[in-house]
GROMACS .gro file of C-alpha atoms in nm:
model
  409
    1MET     CA    1   0.285   5.380   1.252
    2GLU     CA    2   0.117   5.221   1.548
    3HIS     CA    3   0.313   5.245   1.877
    4GLY     CA    4   0.594   5.418   1.689
    5PHE     CA    5   0.813   5.108   1.716
    6VAL     CA    6   0.908   5.071   1.352
    7ASN     CA    7   1.170   5.347   1.356
    8LYS     CA    8   1.486   5.183   1.228
    9GLU     CA    9   1.718   5.297   1.502
   10PRO     CA   10   2.053   5.117   1.509
   11ALA     CA   11   2.057   4.793   1.705
   12GLU     CA   12   2.344   4.911   1.923
   13ASP     CA   13   2.150   5.226   2.027
   14LEU     CA   14   1.850   5.018   2.129
   15GLN     CA   15   2.068   4.771   2.315
   16SER     CA   16   2.237   5.057   2.501
   17ASP     CA   17   1.897   5.190   2.611
   18VAL     CA   18   1.790   4.845   2.720
   19LEU     CA   19   2.102   4.797   2.933
   20GLN     CA   20   2.019   5.114   3.120
   21ASP     CA   21   1.664   4.996   3.194
   22ARG     CA   22   1.727   4.625   3.258
   23ALA     CA   23   1.653   4.642   3.632
   24GLN     CA   24   1.310   4.804   3.591
   25PRO     CA   25   1.158   4.713   3.252
   26GLN     CA   26   0.906   4.967   3.128
   27MET     CA   27   0.707   4.717   2.920
   28SER     CA   28   0.554   4.383   3.006
   29VAL     CA   29   0.670   4.053   2.854
   30ASP     CA   30   0.355   4.036   2.641
   31GLU     CA   31   0.410   4.389   2.511
   32VAL     CA   32   0.765   4.307   2.400
   33TYR     CA   33   0.646   3.987   2.232
   34ALA     CA   34   0.384   4.190   2.046
   35LEU     CA   35   0.647   4.435   1.926
   36ALA     CA   36   0.873   4.151   1.808
   37LYS     CA   37   0.581   3.986   1.628
   38HIS     CA   38   0.499   4.310   1.450
   39CYS     CA   39   0.861   4.345   1.337
   40ARG     CA   40   0.843   3.995   1.187
   41GLU     CA   41   0.527   4.090   1.000
   42GLU     CA   42   0.711   4.395   0.869
   43LYS     CA   43   1.016   4.175   0.788
   44ASP     CA   44   1.233   4.395   1.007
   45TYR     CA   45   1.425   4.099   1.146
   46GLN     CA   46   1.716   4.294   1.293
   47MET     CA   47   1.477   4.498   1.510
   48GLU     CA   48   1.286   4.181   1.599
   49ALA     CA   49   1.610   4.033   1.732
   50CYS     CA   50   1.670   4.344   1.938
   51TRP     CA   51   1.329   4.315   2.105
   52TYR     CA   52   1.400   3.952   2.191
   53GLU     CA   53   1.740   4.043   2.335
   54MET     CA   54   1.568   4.311   2.542
   55LEU     CA   55   1.325   4.051   2.672
   56LEU     CA   56   1.611   3.816   2.766
   57MET     CA   57   1.736   4.078   3.012
   58TYR     CA   58   1.414   4.066   3.214
   59ARG     CA   59   1.468   3.910   3.553
   60ASP     CA   60   1.117   3.774   3.588
   61ILE     CA   61   1.104   3.586   3.258
   62GLU     CA   62   1.014   3.221   3.311
   63LYS     CA   63   1.254   2.945   3.205
   64GLU     CA   64   1.035   2.813   2.922
   65GLN     CA   65   0.987   3.166   2.793
   66LEU     CA   66   1.361   3.223   2.818
   67ILE     CA   67   1.442   2.917   2.604
   68THR     CA   68   1.173   2.997   2.349
   69THR     CA   69   1.294   3.356   2.325
   70GLN     CA   70   1.654   3.246   2.270
   71TYR     CA   71   1.534   3.032   1.980
   72CYS     CA   72   1.322   3.315   1.838
   73CYS     CA   73   1.619   3.548   1.867
   74GLY     CA   74   1.824   3.300   1.663
   75GLU     CA   75   1.553   3.285   1.398
   76ALA     CA   76   1.537   3.663   1.375
   77TYR     CA   77   1.914   3.696   1.332
   78PHE     CA   78   1.911   3.413   1.077
   79ASP     CA   79   1.643   3.582   0.870
   80ALA     CA   80   1.835   3.909   0.901
   81GLY     CA   81   2.132   3.736   0.737
   82ASN     CA   82   2.350   3.719   1.048
   83GLU     CA   83   2.410   3.343   1.069
   84LYS     CA   84   2.697   3.369   1.316
   85GLU     CA   85   2.482   3.549   1.574
   86ALA     CA   86   2.187   3.321   1.494
   87LEU     CA   87   2.393   3.010   1.564
   88GLN     CA   88   2.501   3.143   1.903
   89TRP     CA   89   2.139   3.189   2.009
   90PHE     CA   90   2.031   2.854   1.867
   91GLU     CA   91   2.307   2.684   2.067
   92LYS     CA   92   2.199   2.860   2.387
   93ALA     CA   93   1.846   2.730   2.337
   94ALA     CA   94   1.968   2.385   2.229
   95ARG     CA   95   2.178   2.343   2.544
   96GLN     CA   96   1.862   2.390   2.746
   97GLY     CA   97   1.674   2.127   2.549
   98HIS     CA   98   1.490   2.321   2.277
   99LYS     CA   99   1.409   2.056   2.011
  100LYS     CA  100   1.400   2.280   1.705
  101ALA     CA  101   1.717   2.458   1.817
  102LYS     CA  102   1.909   2.129   1.824
  103LEU     CA  103   1.806   2.060   1.468
  104ARG     CA  104   1.890   2.412   1.349
  105CYS     CA  105   2.236   2.387   1.507
  106GLY     CA  106   2.298   2.050   1.343
  107ARG     CA  107   2.191   2.166   1.000
  108MET     CA  108   2.387   2.490   1.015
  109TYR     CA  109   2.708   2.318   1.123
  110ALA     CA  110   2.654   2.049   0.857
  111GLN     CA  111   2.689   2.314   0.586
  112SER     CA  112   3.052   2.371   0.681
  113LYS     CA  113   3.337   2.168   0.530
  114GLU     CA  114   3.548   2.201   0.846
  115GLU     CA  115   3.591   1.873   1.031
  116LYS     CA  116   3.536   2.037   1.371
  117ASP     CA  117   3.206   2.182   1.248
  118GLN     CA  118   3.102   1.846   1.105
  119ALA     CA  119   3.163   1.697   1.451
  120LYS     CA  120   2.938   1.964   1.605
  121ALA     CA  121   2.678   1.897   1.335
  122LEU     CA  122   2.670   1.528   1.421
  123TYR     CA  123   2.648   1.602   1.793
  124TRP     CA  124   2.344   1.826   1.755
  125LEU     CA  125   2.177   1.612   1.490
  126GLU     CA  126   2.207   1.309   1.717
  127GLN     CA  127   2.054   1.513   1.997
  128ALA     CA  128   1.767   1.606   1.764
  129ALA     CA  129   1.737   1.251   1.630
  130GLU     CA  130   1.659   1.117   1.975
  131GLU     CA  131   1.328   1.301   1.944
  132GLY     CA  132   1.222   1.044   1.685
  133ASN     CA  133   1.249   1.210   1.343
  134PRO     CA  134   1.330   0.927   1.093
  135GLU     CA  135   1.481   1.168   0.839
  136ILE     CA  136   1.728   1.304   1.093
  137GLN     CA  137   1.798   0.955   1.226
  138GLN     CA  138   1.890   0.844   0.873
  139GLN     CA  139   2.118   1.147   0.836
  140CYS     CA  140   2.295   1.052   1.161
  141GLY     CA  141   2.331   0.698   1.031
  142ASP     CA  142   2.477   0.825   0.705
  143MET     CA  143   2.728   1.050   0.882
  144ASN     CA  144   2.849   0.765   1.102
  145CYS     CA  145   2.861   0.535   0.802
  146GLN     CA  146   3.062   0.782   0.594
  147GLY     CA  147   3.285   0.909   0.875
  148ARG     CA  148   3.163   1.269   0.861
  149GLY     CA  149   3.229   1.444   1.191
  150THR     CA  150   3.347   1.119   1.346
  151LYS     CA  151   3.535   0.802   1.270
  152VAL     CA  152   3.349   0.554   1.054
  153SER     CA  153   3.126   0.352   1.286
  154TYR     CA  154   2.895   0.097   1.129
  155ALA     CA  155   2.769  -0.001   1.474
  156ARG     CA  156   2.660   0.356   1.547
  157ALA     CA  157   2.517   0.389   1.196
  158LEU     CA  158   2.318   0.072   1.250
  159TYR     CA  159   2.181   0.210   1.577
  160TRP     CA  160   2.034   0.508   1.394
  161TYR     CA  161   1.918   0.315   1.090
  162GLU     CA  162   1.729   0.070   1.309
  163LYS     CA  163   1.562   0.359   1.489
  164ALA     CA  164   1.464   0.517   1.158
  165PHE     CA  165   1.361   0.190   0.989
  166PRO     CA  166   1.256  -0.065   1.254
  167TRP     CA  167   1.147  -0.311   0.980
  168GLY     CA  168   1.476  -0.297   0.792
  169SER     CA  169   1.599  -0.092   0.498
  170ALA     CA  170   1.879  -0.088   0.244
  171SER     CA  171   2.085   0.136   0.476
  172THR     CA  172   2.024  -0.095   0.772
  173TYR     CA  173   2.131  -0.402   0.575
  174PHE     CA  174   2.437  -0.217   0.446
  175ALA     CA  175   2.549  -0.109   0.795
  176ARG     CA  176   2.497  -0.457   0.934
  177GLY     CA  177   2.685  -0.610   0.642
  178MET     CA  178   2.981  -0.375   0.686
  179MET     CA  179   2.992  -0.454   1.058
  180TYR     CA  180   3.046  -0.821   0.973
  181TYR     CA  181   3.286  -0.730   0.692
  182THR     CA  182   3.511  -0.515   0.914
  183GLY     CA  183   3.443  -0.700   1.240
  184GLU     CA  184   3.328  -0.381   1.412
  185GLY     CA  185   3.134  -0.476   1.724
  186VAL     CA  186   3.106  -0.837   1.603
  187GLY     CA  187   3.339  -1.109   1.481
  188THR     CA  188   3.454  -1.077   1.119
  189ASP     CA  189   3.232  -1.298   0.903
  190HIS     CA  190   3.249  -1.225   0.530
  191THR     CA  191   2.981  -1.482   0.449
  192ARG     CA  192   2.723  -1.311   0.671
  193ALA     CA  193   2.850  -0.975   0.554
  194PHE     CA  194   2.780  -1.069   0.194
  195GLU     CA  195   2.428  -1.188   0.281
  196TYR     CA  196   2.336  -0.850   0.427
  197LEU     CA  197   2.519  -0.649   0.163
  198LYS     CA  198   2.345  -0.839  -0.115
  199LYS     CA  199   2.007  -0.754   0.042
  200ALA     CA  200   2.109  -0.388   0.046
  201ALA     CA  201   2.236  -0.405  -0.312
  202ASP     CA  202   1.910  -0.564  -0.427
  203ARG     CA  203   1.736  -0.260  -0.275
  204ASN     CA  204   1.951  -0.034  -0.494
  205HIS     CA  205   2.197   0.077  -0.223
  206VAL     CA  206   2.489   0.210  -0.427
  207GLN     CA  207   2.767   0.146  -0.172
  208ALA     CA  208   2.640  -0.208  -0.124
  209GLN     CA  209   2.642  -0.264  -0.500
  210TYR     CA  210   3.005  -0.154  -0.509
  211GLN     CA  211   3.098  -0.371  -0.210
  212CYS     CA  212   2.925  -0.676  -0.359
  213GLY     CA  213   3.118  -0.618  -0.681
  214TRP     CA  214   3.442  -0.616  -0.484
  215MET     CA  215   3.349  -0.935  -0.296
  216TYR     CA  216   3.248  -1.116  -0.615
  217GLN     CA  217   3.571  -1.001  -0.780
  218HIS     CA  218   3.792  -1.125  -0.497
  219GLY     CA  219   3.588  -1.419  -0.371
  220GLU     CA  220   3.522  -1.272  -0.026
  221GLY     CA  221   3.222  -1.426   0.150
  222THR     CA  222   3.103  -1.576  -0.178
  223LEU     CA  223   3.238  -1.766  -0.475
  224LYS     CA  224   3.465  -1.566  -0.700
  225ASP     CA  225   3.256  -1.463  -0.999
  226PRO     CA  226   3.400  -1.193  -1.231
  227LYS     CA  227   3.081  -1.170  -1.437
  228LYS     CA  228   2.868  -1.099  -1.130
  229ALA     CA  229   3.135  -0.855  -1.011
  230LEU     CA  230   3.111  -0.674  -1.344
  231LYS     CA  231   2.731  -0.658  -1.316
  232SER     CA  232   2.746  -0.521  -0.959
  233TYR     CA  233   2.997  -0.255  -1.058
  234GLU     CA  234   2.779  -0.157  -1.355
  235GLU     CA  235   2.478  -0.119  -1.123
  236ALA     CA  236   2.683   0.102  -0.890
  237VAL     CA  237   2.808   0.307  -1.185
  238GLU     CA  238   2.448   0.368  -1.296
  239ASN     CA  239   2.390   0.512  -0.949
  240GLY     CA  240   2.691   0.744  -0.979
  241HIS     CA  241   2.959   0.553  -0.784
  242VAL     CA  242   3.293   0.682  -0.919
  243ASP     CA  243   3.513   0.415  -0.753
  244ALA     CA  244   3.295   0.150  -0.919
  245LEU     CA  245   3.364   0.321  -1.252
  246TYR     CA  246   3.738   0.288  -1.189
  247GLN     CA  247   3.699  -0.081  -1.097
  248LEU     CA  248   3.491  -0.137  -1.409
  249GLY     CA  249   3.772   0.012  -1.617
  250GLY     CA  250   4.013  -0.227  -1.448
  251MET     CA  251   3.801  -0.527  -1.542
  252TYR     CA  252   3.807  -0.427  -1.910
  253ASP     CA  253   4.178  -0.350  -1.876
  254HIS     CA  254   4.259  -0.700  -1.745
  255GLY     CA  255   3.980  -0.897  -1.911
  256GLU     CA  256   3.795  -0.998  -1.594
  257GLY     CA  257   3.438  -1.111  -1.654
  258VAL     CA  258   3.455  -0.961  -2.002
  259LYS     CA  259   3.677  -0.979  -2.311
  260ARG     CA  260   3.987  -0.767  -2.266
  261ASP     CA  261   3.942  -0.427  -2.430
  262ARG     CA  262   4.212  -0.169  -2.356
  263LYS     CA  263   4.039   0.103  -2.561
  264GLN     CA  264   3.720   0.058  -2.361
  265ALA     CA  265   3.925   0.050  -2.041
  266LEU     CA  266   4.087   0.384  -2.129
  267ARG     CA  267   3.750   0.536  -2.213
  268ILE     CA  268   3.615   0.431  -1.872
  269TYR     CA  269   3.929   0.547  -1.691
  270ARG     CA  270   3.899   0.885  -1.862
  271GLU     CA  271   3.537   0.915  -1.754
  272ALA     CA  272   3.630   0.832  -1.394
  273GLY     CA  273   3.933   1.062  -1.410
  274ASN     CA  274   3.723   1.353  -1.532
  275LYS     CA  275   3.501   1.295  -1.228
  276GLY     CA  276   3.800   1.334  -0.997
  277GLU     CA  277   3.901   0.971  -0.934
  278THR     CA  278   4.275   0.995  -0.865
  279LYS     CA  279   4.359   0.629  -0.938
  280ALA     CA  280   4.184   0.657  -1.274
  281GLN     CA  281   4.377   0.975  -1.358
  282LEU     CA  282   4.700   0.798  -1.277
  283GLN     CA  283   4.600   0.498  -1.488
  284CYS     CA  284   4.512   0.724  -1.783
  285GLY     CA  285   4.858   0.877  -1.755
  286TRP     CA  286   5.027   0.536  -1.768
  287MET     CA  287   4.816   0.419  -2.064
  288TYR     CA  288   4.904   0.727  -2.267
  289TYR     CA  289   5.267   0.699  -2.156
  290ARG     CA  290   5.298   0.334  -2.263
  291GLY     CA  291   5.054   0.341  -2.553
  292ASP     CA  292   4.806   0.096  -2.399
  293GLY     CA  293   4.472   0.113  -2.585
  294THR     CA  294   4.591   0.425  -2.767
  295LYS     CA  295   4.895   0.572  -2.936
  296LYS     CA  296   5.180   0.681  -2.712
  297ASP     CA  297   5.122   1.040  -2.611
  298ARG     CA  298   5.365   1.161  -2.346
  299LYS     CA  299   5.215   1.510  -2.346
  300ALA     CA  300   4.869   1.367  -2.263
  301ALA     CA  301   5.033   1.139  -2.007
  302LEU     CA  302   5.184   1.438  -1.827
  303GLN     CA  303   4.849   1.617  -1.827
  304TRP     CA  304   4.683   1.320  -1.657
  305PHE     CA  305   4.969   1.280  -1.409
  306GLU     CA  306   4.934   1.647  -1.319
  307LYS     CA  307   4.560   1.602  -1.263
  308ALA     CA  308   4.639   1.321  -1.020
  309GLY     CA  309   4.911   1.538  -0.870
  310GLN     CA  310   4.651   1.793  -0.763
  311LYS     CA  311   4.539   1.529  -0.512
  312ASP     CA  312   4.737   1.355  -0.238
  313CYS     CA  313   4.924   1.124  -0.477
  314PRO     CA  314   5.304   1.088  -0.422
  315GLU     CA  315   5.338   0.861  -0.726
  316ALA     CA  316   5.194   1.133  -0.951
  317TRP     CA  317   5.417   1.396  -0.788
  318LEU     CA  318   5.731   1.198  -0.869
  319LEU     CA  319   5.617   1.115  -1.223
  320CYS     CA  320   5.550   1.483  -1.297
  321GLY     CA  321   5.885   1.578  -1.148
  322LYS     CA  322   6.073   1.318  -1.356
  323MET     CA  323   5.900   1.419  -1.679
  324TYR     CA  324   5.983   1.786  -1.630
  325PHE     CA  325   6.337   1.693  -1.522
  326LYS     CA  326   6.399   1.485  -1.835
  327GLY     CA  327   6.186   1.687  -2.075
  328THR     CA  328   5.951   1.396  -2.146
  329GLY     CA  329   5.628   1.512  -2.312
  330THR     CA  330   5.732   1.870  -2.243
  331ASP     CA  331   6.033   2.101  -2.245
  332ARG     CA  332   6.281   2.055  -1.963
  333ASP     CA  333   6.175   2.268  -1.671
  334TYR     CA  334   6.386   2.227  -1.358
  335THR     CA  335   6.172   2.471  -1.160
  336LYS     CA  336   5.860   2.260  -1.215
  337ALA     CA  337   6.060   1.941  -1.164
  338LEU     CA  338   6.175   2.071  -0.826
  339PHE     CA  339   5.820   2.177  -0.734
  340TRP     CA  340   5.677   1.829  -0.792
  341CYS     CA  341   5.970   1.635  -0.649
  342GLU     CA  342   5.976   1.841  -0.331
  343LYS     CA  343   5.611   1.750  -0.280
  344ALA     CA  344   5.710   1.383  -0.312
  345VAL     CA  345   5.994   1.435  -0.065
  346GLN     CA  346   5.738   1.539   0.197
  347ALA     CA  347   5.570   1.197   0.163
  348SER     CA  348   5.830   1.037   0.390
  349ASP     CA  349   5.671   0.690   0.398
  350SER     CA  350   5.615   0.655   0.024
  351PRO     CA  351   5.841   0.447  -0.206
  352GLU     CA  352   5.877   0.757  -0.425
  353ASN     CA  353   6.057   0.947  -0.150
  354PRO     CA  354   6.425   0.847  -0.213
  355GLU     CA  355   6.412   0.903  -0.591
  356ALA     CA  356   6.246   1.240  -0.535
  357LYS     CA  357   6.521   1.336  -0.292
  358TYR     CA  358   6.784   1.236  -0.544
  359ILE     CA  359   6.633   1.448  -0.821
  360CYS     CA  360   6.597   1.747  -0.587
  361GLY     CA  361   6.960   1.703  -0.481
  362THR     CA  362   7.070   1.692  -0.843
  363ILE     CA  363   6.885   2.014  -0.923
  364TYR     CA  364   7.029   2.196  -0.618
  365LEU     CA  365   7.376   2.074  -0.717
  366SER     CA  366   7.345   2.202  -1.074
  367GLY     CA  367   7.171   2.529  -0.986
  368GLU     CA  368   6.932   2.485  -1.277
  369GLY     CA  369   6.609   2.676  -1.209
  370VAL     CA  370   6.707   2.731  -0.846
  371LYS     CA  371   6.986   2.892  -0.645
  372LYS     CA  372   7.281   2.652  -0.636
  373ASP     CA  373   7.315   2.486  -0.296
  374PRO     CA  374   7.580   2.205  -0.285
  375GLU     CA  375   7.534   2.152   0.088
  376LYS     CA  376   7.160   2.090   0.058
  377ALA     CA  377   7.220   1.880  -0.252
  378LEU     CA  378   7.464   1.654  -0.070
  379LEU     CA  379   7.225   1.614   0.225
  380LEU     CA  380   6.939   1.503  -0.003
  381ILE     CA  381   7.157   1.267  -0.207
  382ARG     CA  382   7.297   1.108   0.111
  383GLU     CA  383   6.945   1.057   0.246
  384ALA     CA  384   6.841   0.893  -0.081
  385ALA     CA  385   7.146   0.667  -0.066
  386LYS     CA  386   7.066   0.564   0.293
  387GLN     CA  387   6.720   0.466   0.174
  388GLY     CA  388   6.880   0.231  -0.079
  389TYR     CA  389   6.842   0.432  -0.398
  390ARG     CA  390   7.121   0.302  -0.622
  391PRO     CA  391   7.184   0.611  -0.842
  392ALA     CA  392   7.236   0.814  -0.523
  393ARG     CA  393   7.491   0.558  -0.399
  394LEU     CA  394   7.676   0.575  -0.731
  395ALA     CA  395   7.674   0.953  -0.722
  396LEU     CA  396   7.832   0.954  -0.376
  397LYS     CA  397   8.087   0.692  -0.481
  398PHE     CA  398   8.210   0.917  -0.758
  399LYS     CA  399   8.191   1.228  -0.536
  400TYR     CA  400   7.882   1.338  -0.726
  401PRO     CA  401   8.027   1.523  -1.026
  402ARG     CA  402   7.740   1.674  -1.219
  403GLN     CA  403   7.776   1.458  -1.531
  404THR     CA  404   7.772   1.139  -1.322
  405ILE     CA  405   7.459   1.238  -1.134
  406MET     CA  406   7.274   1.351  -1.446
  407SER     CA  407   7.355   1.033  -1.637
  408ALA     CA  408   7.260   0.810  -1.342
  409THR     CA  409   6.904   0.947  -1.328
   0.00000   0.00000   0.00000
C-alpha cells in the first residue's frame, strides 16, 4: 500500500526504532500526522498510537500540538482496547488543560466501583464541568449529593446544580432543601427545608418525594400527616425508590395513614427485600418467625435472615447463628452457627456482640463442629459477662459446665 506504512510490525519494534532516531527525526510533524490519520482510516489503532508516541519524542513539537497529540494517543489506545494506556495519555493531556481529556478521564474513572477511582472521576468531571457543560455539571451535582467520590455535600451539589440550571430545577430545589434539613452551610430550618423539598417533589424528584414522605410521617417542618406521607412514599415507589417501598410496608404494618394490613405489609416487605433492602429482608424474617400476616414459617424466616446477613447486618448475623445453634427452622449446625456468630462478634459496637460471643464460647467449649478450645471459650464467655450478658455470668458462676451453658442459652 501507499508509503508502505501499513505493515503490522509489533509496537515495541517500532518504538525501539523511534528511540534510536529521536534526536534527528526523519519525517516532519505533518508527515507523521498523515501516517496516524491513515492508520485510523484503516482502523489500525495500535499502529496509530505508535505514530503519535513517535511524534511526542520530537523536540521541536509545539506545546499545543503536544497536548493534542497526547489526547489523540489516548484515543488510539482506547479504540485499540487498551484502556489502561489510554487513561494515562488522557491524564497527561488533561493536566495540561485539554478540555476533552478532562471529560474522558472523568468518565473512565466513573466506571470503576473503587472509591479512590470515584474520587478521581469527580475531580476530573468537576474540572470539565467548569467549561460550562450542563450535563456534566448535573453529574457533578449528583455525585456530591449522593456522596460518590466524596463526602455528601449538598452545598457543593447546589453549586453545580445552579450552574447547570440557573433558573432552578428539581435537583436544585432538592439540594437547597437538604442543606436546610441538615444545616450544611446554613442554619438548620426544617420548615424552609420542607418548602424546597416539596417543590422538588412536585417536579417528580424521587429523593425529594421520599424525604417529604418522611417529614410528613414524623411532622418535621410541616404538620404530621400520615395520609400525605403515604402518598409521597407511593410516588417515590413509582419512581423506583426502594427505601420508600420499605417505609410504605411499615405504614401498612402499623396502620399509619391506612387501615392496618399485615398481609399487605409482608407483601411490600418481600418486594423491597427482593430488591436488596436489608431492613425489609430482616422484617420479612421476623414476620415469618412470629407469624405476622402469615403462618409461622421458621424455615422461611431463616432464609430471609440469611439474605439480610449477606449485607452488613449484625442483627441478622446473630439471628442466623442462634437458629443454627438451636436447630430452629433447620437442623442443628454448629459450624454454620459459629460462622454467623463470629461475624456478629466482629461488630464490637453492636448490641448483638455479647450474645454472639457467648454462643461462640459455648461452641468452642463443647467442640461441636469445631476443634475444642476451652481457653478460647472461657475468654469469649468472660468478655460476654463483662458486657453484662446474664447467661454468660451464670455460666461463669457455675464454672461453665457444658449442660449449664447449653441450658442457659
